[in-house]
mmCIF file of C-alpha atoms and ligand atoms in Angstrom:
data_model
loop_
_atom_site.group_PDB
_atom_site.id
_atom_site.type_symbol
_atom_site.label_atom_id
_atom_site.label_comp_id
_atom_site.label_asym_id
_atom_site.label_seq_id
_atom_site.Cartn_x
_atom_site.Cartn_y
_atom_site.Cartn_z
ATOM 1 C CA UNK Y 1 80.232 97.981 125.308
ATOM 2 C CA UNK Y 2 79.029 95.370 126.903
ATOM 3 C CA UNK Y 3 80.636 93.008 125.735
ATOM 4 C CA UNK Y 4 79.961 88.904 127.084
ATOM 5 C CA UNK Y 5 76.345 90.115 126.858
ATOM 6 C CA UNK Y 6 76.309 90.227 123.266
ATOM 7 C CA UNK Y 7 78.521 86.825 122.393
ATOM 8 C CA UNK Y 8 75.187 85.432 123.535
ATOM 9 C CA UNK Y 9 74.506 86.192 119.304
ATOM 10 C CA UNK Y 10 77.127 85.210 118.013
ATOM 11 C CA UNK Y 11 77.959 80.858 116.360
ATOM 12 C CA UNK Y 12 79.889 79.669 119.184
ATOM 13 C CA UNK Y 13 83.228 78.938 116.930
ATOM 14 C CA UNK Y 14 83.033 82.426 115.359
ATOM 15 C CA UNK Y 15 83.526 83.335 119.234
ATOM 16 C CA UNK Y 16 87.163 83.710 118.583
ATOM 17 C CA UNK Y 17 87.009 86.505 116.520
ATOM 18 C CA UNK Y 18 84.344 88.121 118.259
ATOM 19 C CA UNK Y 19 86.361 87.770 121.390
ATOM 20 C CA UNK Y 20 89.594 89.738 119.335
ATOM 21 C CA UNK Y 21 87.545 92.067 117.410
ATOM 22 C CA UNK Y 22 85.448 93.616 120.495
ATOM 23 C CA UNK Y 23 87.243 92.960 123.747
ATOM 24 C CA UNK Y 24 91.163 92.760 123.279
ATOM 25 C CA UNK Y 25 93.215 96.090 123.177
ATOM 26 C CA UNK Y 26 97.041 95.962 122.118
ATOM 27 C CA UNK Y 27 99.258 96.874 119.873
ATOM 28 C CA UNK Y 28 98.753 96.492 116.497
ATOM 29 C CA UNK Y 29 100.766 94.198 115.339
ATOM 30 C CA UNK Y 30 102.028 96.153 111.332
ATOM 31 C CA UNK Y 31 101.735 99.785 111.384
ATOM 32 C CA UNK Y 32 99.896 99.638 107.410
ATOM 33 C CA UNK Y 33 98.034 97.465 105.496
ATOM 34 C CA UNK Y 34 98.129 97.955 102.062
ATOM 35 C CA UNK Y 35 94.813 96.050 100.011
ATOM 36 C CA UNK Y 36 94.953 95.161 95.945
ATOM 37 C CA UNK Y 37 91.689 93.228 94.618
ATOM 38 C CA UNK Y 38 88.219 93.458 93.297
ATOM 39 C CA UNK Y 39 85.374 92.951 94.799
ATOM 40 C CA UNK Y 40 86.179 91.258 97.197
ATOM 41 C CA UNK Y 41 87.845 93.577 99.101
ATOM 42 C CA UNK Y 42 86.607 96.404 97.551
ATOM 43 C CA UNK Y 43 85.548 98.900 100.148
ATOM 44 C CA UNK Y 44 84.188 101.877 98.208
ATOM 45 C CA UNK Y 45 86.879 102.843 95.022
ATOM 46 C CA UNK Y 46 83.853 102.488 92.422
ATOM 47 C CA UNK Y 47 81.457 104.562 94.283
ATOM 48 C CA UNK Y 48 81.858 107.208 91.787
ATOM 49 C CA UNK Y 49 82.863 105.298 88.615
ATOM 50 C CA UNK Y 50 79.892 104.823 85.740
ATOM 51 C CA UNK Y 51 79.363 101.225 86.364
ATOM 52 C CA UNK Y 52 77.085 98.509 87.314
ATOM 53 C CA UNK Y 53 79.599 97.434 89.299
ATOM 54 C CA UNK Y 54 78.789 99.109 92.541
ATOM 55 C CA UNK Y 55 77.166 98.534 95.886
ATOM 56 C CA UNK Y 56 77.039 101.751 97.465
ATOM 57 C CA UNK Y 57 73.360 101.404 98.332
ATOM 58 C CA UNK Y 58 70.757 99.349 100.365
ATOM 59 C CA UNK Y 59 70.963 96.071 101.325
ATOM 60 C CA UNK Y 60 74.591 96.531 101.209
ATOM 61 C CA UNK Y 61 76.353 97.080 104.709
ATOM 62 C CA UNK Y 62 72.852 96.016 106.094
ATOM 63 C CA UNK Y 63 74.714 94.586 109.035
ATOM 64 C CA UNK Y 64 77.780 97.371 108.746
ATOM 65 C CA UNK Y 65 78.194 100.304 111.217
ATOM 66 C CA UNK Y 66 78.525 102.698 108.412
ATOM 67 C CA UNK Y 67 76.317 100.831 106.939
ATOM 68 C CA UNK Y 68 76.417 100.887 102.802
ATOM 69 C CA UNK Y 69 80.007 102.281 101.773
ATOM 70 C CA UNK Y 70 80.489 100.330 98.774
ATOM 71 C CA UNK Y 71 81.233 96.860 99.961
ATOM 72 C CA UNK Y 72 80.043 94.038 97.811
ATOM 73 C CA UNK Y 73 78.525 92.483 101.381
ATOM 74 C CA UNK Y 74 76.054 93.130 104.289
ATOM 75 C CA UNK Y 75 78.606 93.411 106.539
ATOM 76 C CA UNK Y 76 82.403 92.747 106.370
ATOM 77 C CA UNK Y 77 84.838 91.308 104.042
ATOM 78 C CA UNK Y 78 87.632 89.549 104.655
ATOM 79 C CA UNK Y 79 90.213 92.275 104.424
ATOM 80 C CA UNK Y 80 87.863 94.087 106.876
ATOM 81 C CA UNK Y 81 88.019 91.118 108.995
ATOM 82 C CA UNK Y 82 91.958 91.037 109.274
ATOM 83 C CA UNK Y 83 92.326 94.785 109.819
ATOM 84 C CA UNK Y 84 90.537 93.529 112.922
ATOM 85 C CA UNK Y 85 92.761 90.498 113.716
ATOM 86 C CA UNK Y 86 95.723 92.151 113.605
ATOM 87 C CA UNK Y 87 94.708 94.842 115.581
ATOM 88 C CA UNK Y 88 94.711 97.852 113.634
ATOM 89 C CA UNK Y 89 92.336 100.761 115.053
ATOM 90 C CA UNK Y 90 90.352 101.360 111.796
ATOM 91 C CA UNK Y 91 89.286 99.739 108.494
ATOM 92 C CA UNK Y 92 91.125 100.463 105.822
ATOM 93 C CA UNK Y 93 90.006 103.348 103.785
ATOM 94 C CA UNK Y 94 89.453 103.572 100.467
ATOM 95 C CA UNK Y 95 92.411 104.744 98.125
ATOM 96 C CA UNK Y 96 89.316 106.923 96.433
ATOM 97 C CA UNK Y 97 89.486 109.186 99.562
ATOM 98 C CA UNK Y 98 91.964 108.376 101.787
ATOM 99 C CA UNK Y 99 93.742 111.640 103.501
ATOM 100 C CA UNK Y 100 97.625 111.868 103.883
ATOM 101 C CA UNK Y 101 96.889 111.767 107.639
ATOM 102 C CA UNK Y 102 95.950 108.239 107.029
ATOM 103 C CA UNK Y 103 97.476 106.877 103.858
ATOM 104 C CA UNK Y 104 100.495 106.280 106.583
ATOM 105 C CA UNK Y 105 98.168 103.190 107.675
ATOM 106 C CA UNK Y 106 97.843 101.690 104.529
ATOM 107 C CA UNK Y 107 94.922 102.268 101.830
ATOM 108 C CA UNK Y 108 92.321 100.020 99.742
ATOM 109 C CA UNK Y 109 92.962 100.296 96.189
ATOM 110 C CA UNK Y 110 90.320 97.692 95.145
ATOM 111 C CA UNK Y 111 87.842 98.001 92.989
ATOM 112 C CA UNK Y 112 84.611 95.737 92.041
ATOM 113 C CA UNK Y 113 84.598 93.553 88.580
ATOM 114 C CA UNK Y 114 88.470 94.040 88.049
ATOM 115 C CA UNK Y 115 91.516 91.632 86.944
ATOM 116 C CA UNK Y 116 95.066 91.121 86.110
ATOM 117 C CA UNK Y 117 93.797 91.287 82.851
ATOM 118 C CA UNK Y 118 92.354 94.848 81.683
ATOM 119 C CA UNK Y 119 89.625 93.775 79.767
ATOM 120 C CA UNK Y 120 88.443 92.233 82.349
ATOM 121 C CA UNK Y 121 84.631 93.083 83.638
ATOM 122 C CA UNK Y 122 84.677 96.030 81.276
ATOM 123 C CA UNK Y 123 81.098 94.947 80.358
ATOM 124 C CA UNK Y 124 79.699 96.294 83.845
ATOM 125 C CA UNK Y 125 81.389 99.662 83.104
ATOM 126 C CA UNK Y 126 84.600 102.050 84.371
ATOM 127 C CA UNK Y 127 87.141 100.440 86.779
ATOM 128 C CA UNK Y 128 90.592 100.196 87.930
ATOM 129 C CA UNK Y 129 92.486 97.190 86.499
ATOM 130 C CA UNK Y 130 95.286 95.557 88.689
ATOM 131 C CA UNK Y 131 97.345 97.725 86.524
ATOM 132 C CA UNK Y 132 95.991 100.938 87.788
ATOM 133 C CA UNK Y 133 96.069 100.160 91.105
ATOM 134 C CA UNK Y 134 99.158 99.686 90.908
ATOM 135 C CA UNK Y 135 99.588 103.140 89.670
ATOM 136 C CA UNK Y 136 97.738 104.380 92.007
ATOM 137 C CA UNK Y 137 99.862 102.682 94.859
ATOM 138 C CA UNK Y 138 103.070 104.466 92.801
ATOM 139 C CA UNK Y 139 101.074 107.894 93.544
ATOM 140 C CA UNK Y 140 100.487 107.027 97.070
ATOM 141 C CA UNK Y 141 103.897 105.649 97.922
ATOM 142 C CA UNK Y 142 104.899 109.422 96.456
ATOM 143 C CA UNK Y 143 102.496 111.100 99.292
ATOM 144 C CA UNK Y 144 104.564 109.325 101.779
ATOM 145 C CA UNK Y 145 107.514 109.669 100.374
ATOM 146 C CA UNK Y 146 106.658 113.583 100.697
ATOM 147 C CA UNK Y 147 104.968 113.102 104.261
ATOM 148 C CA UNK Y 148 108.124 111.511 105.913
ATOM 149 C CA UNK Y 149 111.069 113.613 104.326
ATOM 150 C CA UNK Y 150 112.717 111.304 102.197
ATOM 151 C CA UNK Y 151 112.585 107.742 99.802
ATOM 152 C CA UNK Y 152 114.972 105.683 102.899
ATOM 153 C CA UNK Y 153 112.657 106.557 105.225
ATOM 154 C CA UNK Y 154 109.124 105.792 102.714
ATOM 155 C CA UNK Y 155 110.667 102.390 102.114
ATOM 156 C CA UNK Y 156 111.194 101.402 105.590
ATOM 157 C CA UNK Y 157 108.477 102.362 106.431
ATOM 158 C CA UNK Y 158 106.310 100.221 104.146
ATOM 159 C CA UNK Y 159 108.861 96.887 104.441
ATOM 160 C CA UNK Y 160 106.887 97.196 107.227
ATOM 161 C CA UNK Y 161 103.631 97.417 105.899
ATOM 162 C CA UNK Y 162 101.108 94.301 105.386
ATOM 163 C CA UNK Y 163 100.355 93.778 102.045
ATOM 164 C CA UNK Y 164 97.443 91.545 100.668
ATOM 165 C CA UNK Y 165 96.227 91.190 96.746
ATOM 166 C CA UNK Y 166 93.311 89.211 95.781
ATOM 167 C CA UNK Y 167 92.573 88.773 92.043
ATOM 168 C CA UNK Y 168 92.006 86.700 89.171
ATOM 169 C CA UNK Y 169 88.571 85.888 90.086
ATOM 170 C CA UNK Y 170 87.085 87.761 87.424
ATOM 171 C CA UNK Y 171 89.450 86.996 84.544
ATOM 172 C CA UNK Y 172 87.400 83.859 84.600
ATOM 173 C CA UNK Y 173 84.312 84.814 85.885
ATOM 174 C CA UNK Y 174 83.786 88.267 83.956
ATOM 175 C CA UNK Y 175 85.545 86.979 80.914
ATOM 176 C CA UNK Y 176 86.728 83.253 80.051
ATOM 177 C CA UNK Y 177 83.542 82.258 80.913
ATOM 178 C CA UNK Y 178 81.553 84.703 79.268
ATOM 179 C CA UNK Y 179 82.325 84.037 75.631
ATOM 180 C CA UNK Y 180 79.798 85.783 73.838
ATOM 181 C CA UNK Y 181 81.269 89.272 75.669
ATOM 182 C CA UNK Y 182 85.276 87.806 75.534
ATOM 183 C CA UNK Y 183 87.201 86.122 73.199
ATOM 184 C CA UNK Y 184 89.761 84.632 75.579
ATOM 185 C CA UNK Y 185 87.682 81.197 75.857
ATOM 186 C CA UNK Y 186 88.456 80.368 72.323
ATOM 187 C CA UNK Y 187 91.983 81.917 72.014
ATOM 188 C CA UNK Y 188 93.398 79.556 74.861
ATOM 189 C CA UNK Y 189 93.237 76.327 76.793
ATOM 190 C CA UNK Y 190 92.723 76.596 80.181
ATOM 191 C CA UNK Y 191 95.924 75.552 81.250
ATOM 192 C CA UNK Y 192 97.414 77.840 78.580
ATOM 193 C CA UNK Y 193 94.723 80.559 79.890
ATOM 194 C CA UNK Y 194 96.568 80.019 83.679
ATOM 195 C CA UNK Y 195 99.850 80.354 82.414
ATOM 196 C CA UNK Y 196 99.061 83.953 80.341
ATOM 197 C CA UNK Y 197 97.172 85.265 83.875
ATOM 198 C CA UNK Y 198 99.897 84.072 85.986
ATOM 199 C CA UNK Y 199 103.199 85.523 83.813
ATOM 200 C CA UNK Y 200 101.133 88.696 83.905
ATOM 201 C CA UNK Y 201 100.420 88.722 87.468
ATOM 202 C CA UNK Y 202 104.222 87.769 88.046
ATOM 203 C CA UNK Y 203 105.046 91.212 86.776
ATOM 204 C CA UNK Y 204 102.817 92.729 88.723
ATOM 205 C CA UNK Y 205 103.970 91.239 91.858
ATOM 206 C CA UNK Y 206 107.472 91.878 90.582
ATOM 207 C CA UNK Y 207 106.012 96.046 90.920
ATOM 208 C CA UNK Y 208 105.044 95.983 94.278
ATOM 209 C CA UNK Y 209 108.415 94.760 95.653
ATOM 210 C CA UNK Y 210 110.058 97.313 93.336
ATOM 211 C CA UNK Y 211 108.291 99.780 95.090
ATOM 212 C CA UNK Y 212 108.847 98.965 98.577
ATOM 213 C CA UNK Y 213 105.982 95.797 99.330
ATOM 214 C CA UNK Y 214 107.750 93.243 101.120
ATOM 215 C CA UNK Y 215 105.170 91.212 103.293
ATOM 216 C CA UNK Y 216 102.752 90.081 101.081
ATOM 217 C CA UNK Y 217 100.190 87.705 101.414
ATOM 218 C CA UNK Y 218 98.365 86.332 98.033
ATOM 219 C CA UNK Y 219 94.664 84.731 98.034
ATOM 220 C CA UNK Y 220 94.883 81.922 95.997
ATOM 221 C CA UNK Y 221 90.920 81.936 93.958
ATOM 222 C CA UNK Y 222 88.456 80.543 95.028
ATOM 223 C CA UNK Y 223 86.328 77.675 94.532
ATOM 224 C CA UNK Y 224 84.620 79.979 91.607
ATOM 225 C CA UNK Y 225 82.587 77.304 90.454
ATOM 226 C CA UNK Y 226 80.314 77.109 93.381
ATOM 227 C CA UNK Y 227 79.463 81.047 93.269
ATOM 228 C CA UNK Y 228 75.870 81.311 92.169
ATOM 229 C CA UNK Y 229 76.902 83.012 88.888
ATOM 230 C CA UNK Y 230 78.132 80.039 87.520
ATOM 231 C CA UNK Y 231 75.798 77.439 88.879
ATOM 232 C CA UNK Y 232 72.869 79.689 86.935
ATOM 233 C CA UNK Y 233 75.314 79.838 83.813
ATOM 234 C CA UNK Y 234 76.221 76.295 83.503
ATOM 235 C CA UNK Y 235 74.290 74.354 86.079
ATOM 236 C CA UNK Y 236 73.015 71.247 84.706
ATOM 237 C CA UNK Y 237 70.355 71.178 87.220
ATOM 238 C CA UNK Y 238 68.458 73.250 90.050
ATOM 239 C CA UNK Y 239 70.064 70.951 92.776
ATOM 240 C CA UNK Y 240 73.600 71.173 91.278
ATOM 241 C CA UNK Y 241 75.855 72.088 93.885
ATOM 242 C CA UNK Y 242 79.335 74.009 92.386
ATOM 243 C CA UNK Y 243 80.323 73.705 88.126
ATOM 244 C CA UNK Y 244 83.584 71.359 89.078
ATOM 245 C CA UNK Y 245 85.191 72.620 84.992
ATOM 246 C CA UNK Y 246 85.233 75.597 86.640
ATOM 247 C CA UNK Y 247 86.715 74.256 89.836
ATOM 248 C CA UNK Y 248 89.389 72.224 87.561
ATOM 249 C CA UNK Y 249 90.239 75.274 85.344
ATOM 250 C CA UNK Y 250 90.897 77.559 88.204
ATOM 251 C CA UNK Y 251 92.815 75.002 90.053
ATOM 252 C CA UNK Y 252 95.756 75.015 87.798
ATOM 253 C CA UNK Y 253 95.609 78.868 87.968
ATOM 254 C CA UNK Y 254 96.221 78.190 91.872
ATOM 255 C CA UNK Y 255 98.889 75.029 91.336
ATOM 256 C CA UNK Y 256 100.905 78.336 89.276
ATOM 257 C CA UNK Y 257 100.357 80.863 91.994
ATOM 258 C CA UNK Y 258 102.154 78.604 94.802
ATOM 259 C CA UNK Y 259 105.161 77.926 92.406
ATOM 260 C CA UNK Y 260 105.247 80.839 91.584
ATOM 261 C CA UNK Y 261 104.925 82.371 95.453
ATOM 262 C CA UNK Y 262 108.256 80.047 95.993
ATOM 263 C CA UNK Y 263 109.999 81.156 93.393
ATOM 264 C CA UNK Y 264 109.476 85.007 94.108
ATOM 265 C CA UNK Y 265 110.795 84.411 98.343
ATOM 266 C CA UNK Y 266 113.790 82.101 96.638
ATOM 267 C CA UNK Y 267 114.665 85.069 94.331
ATOM 268 C CA UNK Y 268 113.830 88.463 96.231
ATOM 269 C CA UNK Y 269 115.693 90.062 98.517
ATOM 270 C CA UNK Y 270 113.596 90.254 101.948
ATOM 271 C CA UNK Y 271 110.393 89.256 100.475
ATOM 272 C CA UNK Y 272 107.921 87.410 102.406
ATOM 273 C CA UNK Y 273 105.450 86.407 100.138
ATOM 274 C CA UNK Y 274 101.986 83.842 101.012
ATOM 275 C CA UNK Y 275 99.781 81.931 99.108
ATOM 276 C CA UNK Y 276 95.957 81.534 101.170
ATOM 277 C CA UNK Y 277 94.575 78.719 99.941
ATOM 278 C CA UNK Y 278 90.882 79.686 99.743
ATOM 279 C CA UNK Y 279 90.035 77.310 97.575
ATOM 280 C CA UNK Y 280 91.156 74.799 100.380
ATOM 281 C CA UNK Y 281 88.989 76.689 102.886
ATOM 282 C CA UNK Y 282 85.995 77.157 101.003
ATOM 283 C CA UNK Y 283 85.731 73.475 101.002
ATOM 284 C CA UNK Y 284 85.070 73.704 105.168
ATOM 285 C CA UNK Y 285 82.534 71.983 106.694
ATOM 286 C CA UNK Y 286 79.489 74.581 105.696
ATOM 287 C CA UNK Y 287 76.300 72.833 107.764
ATOM 288 C CA UNK Y 288 78.698 72.562 110.979
ATOM 289 C CA UNK Y 289 78.450 75.836 110.744
ATOM 290 C CA UNK Y 290 75.175 76.658 109.895
ATOM 291 C CA UNK Y 291 75.064 77.717 106.843
ATOM 292 C CA UNK Y 292 71.978 76.080 105.096
ATOM 293 C CA UNK Y 293 72.720 77.698 101.484
ATOM 294 C CA UNK Y 294 75.580 77.242 99.578
ATOM 295 C CA UNK Y 295 75.043 78.556 95.940
ATOM 296 C CA UNK Y 296 72.522 81.413 96.088
ATOM 297 C CA UNK Y 297 72.676 84.599 96.951
ATOM 298 C CA UNK Y 298 70.904 86.124 99.904
ATOM 299 C CA UNK Y 299 70.255 89.036 98.297
ATOM 300 C CA UNK Y 300 69.501 88.848 94.220
ATOM 301 C CA UNK Y 301 69.804 85.143 94.737
ATOM 302 C CA UNK Y 302 71.963 84.050 91.178
ATOM 303 C CA UNK Y 303 72.142 87.699 90.017
ATOM 304 C CA UNK Y 304 73.575 91.013 91.242
ATOM 305 C CA UNK Y 305 71.991 92.827 94.177
ATOM 306 C CA UNK Y 306 69.701 95.874 92.732
ATOM 307 C CA UNK Y 307 69.391 98.626 94.799
ATOM 308 C CA UNK Y 308 66.487 98.059 97.586
ATOM 309 C CA UNK Y 309 66.104 94.183 96.856
ATOM 310 C CA UNK Y 310 64.982 92.935 100.841
ATOM 311 C CA UNK Y 311 68.033 90.206 101.144
ATOM 312 C CA UNK Y 312 66.782 86.708 102.279
ATOM 313 C CA UNK Y 313 66.089 86.378 106.154
ATOM 314 C CA UNK Y 314 68.920 84.720 107.632
ATOM 315 C CA UNK Y 315 71.535 86.564 106.613
ATOM 316 C CA UNK Y 316 73.821 84.335 108.739
ATOM 317 C CA UNK Y 317 72.688 80.705 106.946
ATOM 318 C CA UNK Y 318 73.903 82.076 103.456
ATOM 319 C CA UNK Y 319 77.477 81.375 102.427
ATOM 320 C CA UNK Y 320 76.558 83.937 99.436
ATOM 321 C CA UNK Y 321 75.562 87.927 100.081
ATOM 322 C CA UNK Y 322 75.110 88.115 96.220
ATOM 323 C CA UNK Y 323 75.866 86.566 92.782
ATOM 324 C CA UNK Y 324 79.696 86.458 93.130
ATOM 325 C CA UNK Y 325 80.648 87.343 96.951
ATOM 326 C CA UNK Y 326 80.454 85.990 100.522
ATOM 327 C CA UNK Y 327 78.391 87.169 103.326
ATOM 328 C CA UNK Y 328 79.790 88.618 106.331
ATOM 329 C CA UNK Y 329 79.476 85.246 108.412
ATOM 330 C CA UNK Y 330 81.180 83.425 105.311
ATOM 331 C CA UNK Y 331 83.907 85.952 105.658
ATOM 332 C CA UNK Y 332 84.528 85.793 109.121
ATOM 333 C CA UNK Y 333 85.727 81.960 108.813
ATOM 334 C CA UNK Y 334 87.899 82.506 105.498
ATOM 335 C CA UNK Y 335 89.172 85.457 107.527
ATOM 336 C CA UNK Y 336 90.121 84.197 110.680
ATOM 337 C CA UNK Y 337 91.796 80.848 108.491
ATOM 338 C CA UNK Y 338 93.972 83.086 106.461
ATOM 339 C CA UNK Y 339 95.054 84.849 109.914
ATOM 340 C CA UNK Y 340 96.106 81.920 111.835
ATOM 341 C CA UNK Y 341 95.401 77.859 109.696
ATOM 342 C CA UNK Y 342 92.803 76.341 110.739
ATOM 343 C CA UNK Y 343 95.152 73.257 108.692
ATOM 344 C CA UNK Y 344 98.791 73.211 107.366
ATOM 345 C CA UNK Y 345 97.555 73.464 103.784
ATOM 346 C CA UNK Y 346 95.155 76.711 104.522
ATOM 347 C CA UNK Y 347 98.543 79.005 103.985
ATOM 348 C CA UNK Y 348 101.946 78.342 102.704
ATOM 349 C CA UNK Y 349 104.894 78.809 103.513
ATOM 350 C CA UNK Y 350 103.129 80.807 106.648
ATOM 351 C CA UNK Y 351 99.906 82.670 107.489
ATOM 352 C CA UNK Y 352 99.330 86.019 108.018
ATOM 353 C CA UNK Y 353 99.261 85.958 111.503
ATOM 354 C CA UNK Y 354 103.442 84.929 111.139
ATOM 355 C CA UNK Y 355 103.461 87.311 108.100
ATOM 356 C CA UNK Y 356 102.692 90.061 110.120
ATOM 357 C CA UNK Y 357 105.157 89.108 112.688
ATOM 358 C CA UNK Y 358 108.118 89.563 110.735
ATOM 359 C CA UNK Y 359 110.648 92.523 111.600
ATOM 360 C CA UNK Y 360 111.957 94.319 108.733
ATOM 361 C CA UNK Y 361 115.333 93.593 107.386
ATOM 362 C CA UNK Y 362 115.005 90.167 108.499
ATOM 363 C CA UNK Y 363 116.442 87.643 106.542
ATOM 364 C CA UNK Y 364 114.643 85.065 105.564
ATOM 365 C CA UNK Y 365 116.142 81.210 106.709
ATOM 366 C CA UNK Y 366 114.134 79.041 104.696
HETATM 367 C C1 LIG K 401 115.541 110.493 105.810
HETATM 368 O O1 LIG K 401 115.180 111.041 106.962
HETATM 369 C C2 LIG K 401 114.992 110.702 108.202
HETATM 370 C C3 LIG K 401 113.806 111.051 109.221
HETATM 371 O O2 LIG K 401 112.337 110.688 108.548
HETATM 372 C C4 LIG K 401 116.499 111.112 108.112
HETATM 373 O O3 LIG K 401 116.844 110.386 109.464
HETATM 374 C C5 LIG K 401 117.286 110.389 107.308
HETATM 375 O O4 LIG K 401 118.585 110.837 107.582
HETATM 376 C C6 LIG K 401 116.850 111.121 106.069
HETATM 377 N N1 LIG K 401 118.056 110.523 104.967
HETATM 378 C C7 LIG K 401 118.466 110.869 104.263
HETATM 379 C C8 LIG K 401 119.185 110.554 103.533
HETATM 380 O O5 LIG K 401 118.307 112.070 103.471
HETATM 381 C C1 LIG K 402 114.057 82.588 90.401
HETATM 382 O O1 LIG K 402 115.217 82.706 89.366
HETATM 383 C C2 LIG K 402 115.288 81.481 88.648
HETATM 384 C C3 LIG K 402 116.497 81.800 88.438
HETATM 385 O O2 LIG K 402 117.300 82.687 87.334
HETATM 386 C C4 LIG K 402 114.903 81.908 87.523
HETATM 387 O O3 LIG K 402 114.659 80.730 86.294
HETATM 388 C C5 LIG K 402 113.001 82.011 87.927
HETATM 389 O O4 LIG K 402 111.722 81.883 86.697
HETATM 390 C C6 LIG K 402 113.120 82.884 88.793
HETATM 391 N N1 LIG K 402 111.445 83.065 89.628
HETATM 392 C C7 LIG K 402 110.450 83.965 89.856
HETATM 393 C C8 LIG K 402 109.220 83.387 90.155
HETATM 394 O O5 LIG K 402 111.284 85.147 90.281
HETATM 395 C C1 LIG K 403 94.653 73.379 99.219
HETATM 396 O O1 LIG K 403 93.350 72.988 99.993
HETATM 397 C C2 LIG K 403 93.006 71.792 99.446
HETATM 398 C C3 LIG K 403 92.151 70.951 100.978
HETATM 399 O O2 LIG K 403 92.446 71.467 102.070
HETATM 400 C C4 LIG K 403 94.175 70.491 99.730
HETATM 401 O O3 LIG K 403 93.951 69.118 98.880
HETATM 402 C C5 LIG K 403 95.184 71.589 98.633
HETATM 403 O O4 LIG K 403 96.653 70.647 98.635
HETATM 404 C C6 LIG K 403 95.691 73.003 99.447
HETATM 405 N N1 LIG K 403 96.792 73.111 98.552
HETATM 406 C C7 LIG K 403 97.876 73.522 98.750
HETATM 407 C C8 LIG K 403 98.986 74.778 97.849
HETATM 408 O O5 LIG K 403 98.023 73.316 99.751
HETATM 409 C C1 LIG K 404 69.473 82.291 111.697
HETATM 410 O O1 LIG K 404 70.785 80.554 111.218
HETATM 411 C C2 LIG K 404 71.323 79.992 112.131
HETATM 412 C C3 LIG K 404 72.222 79.495 111.601
HETATM 413 O O2 LIG K 404 71.505 78.384 110.995
HETATM 414 C C4 LIG K 404 70.497 79.875 113.690
HETATM 415 O O3 LIG K 404 71.124 79.778 114.506
HETATM 416 C C5 LIG K 404 69.381 81.327 113.766
HETATM 417 O O4 LIG K 404 68.811 81.417 115.078
HETATM 418 C C6 LIG K 404 68.827 82.044 113.052
HETATM 419 N N1 LIG K 404 68.390 82.637 113.152
HETATM 420 C C7 LIG K 404 67.197 83.400 113.179
HETATM 421 C C8 LIG K 404 66.321 84.677 113.547
HETATM 422 O O5 LIG K 404 66.192 82.856 112.364
#
């Protein structure tokens, strides 16, 4: 590829990402990468499900090498960009189609619309809840054990892998803040709801640890009140930038999540958990990066991106691709800062680059 020649197309601040992705060669930083989450990470697990929460049709994938794949984005998701930064050979395949040959290098279990709670997002149709993603992971672990011959070898392999988990957004946007369809809003205050979610998430993360995960980055929730979906539902005037009471409720969850990460690191032998401060990262100076439109999706505006709807004319000027999910241009910035913190508050207690460097079995000195 004519590497330098293509660089003129890229915004200068993204040069590093572009360089790593197309020009740098080197050893993968981890031998394997397992992904859990929702539409921010899904790479095609919903394609065969009966649901409105699917994205395997144009114009999704318009900027992706393989076209529409099921990614809820014009191009690469945050976990795709992370795979490139980690110098992995390829993107991580969806669990739905991963072969035995590839499964040693990881799998993507994420499912659009899914949440920590089982009922979350159900009005879209079928989905794979976090609980079911963990069941699928356990099936994957048995496949890996068969390939490697025994449990010890499988656990040793998994201890070297990176895991990322990004879940919980839909428990707010497609549950708590849809009181017409879900009762949680009247059952819990925002503080109680954050507790209920965190307690369940705690159990789920312990299950992941029990089945071999040792290097786990957890994406905190982003500024959900700035999503076009929420601005459309709750914004009071057309130029309202964000719905702050939603951001405030989500902040309670994030604060609890940081404490959970500290607790897991303190209590679980050999565990390295890291919190990625998505709400902090998403407070970046968007205008300085050439973004002009912050609360309206490039495809669909404040609605889902539907088959064959025309996307906006300039996709790098939009933060959001559809009414929920960011564009590739935004994902590149988020992934870069999750990988190498730009400010100390971007990741706690470490960024993904640092997390990836831990040798398995290494004691945590903190
Ligand atoms: C497990 O398999 C590895 C090779 O894959 C072998 O070296 C090791 O001895 C085996 N351990 C047990 C307990 O069978
Ligand atoms: C860590 O252990 C302490 C003491 O047993 C317990 O109170 C706390 O809930 C545990 N936290 C986590 C996140 O495991
Ligand atoms: C996340 O980032 C924001 C903005 O930089 C900061 O105010 C907040 O303290 C950070 N949170 C954590 C847990 O570091
Ligand atoms: C798209 O937007 C970016 C950022 O504002 C700008 O640099 C670029 O020239 C625009 N491209 C086109 C084709 O308008």
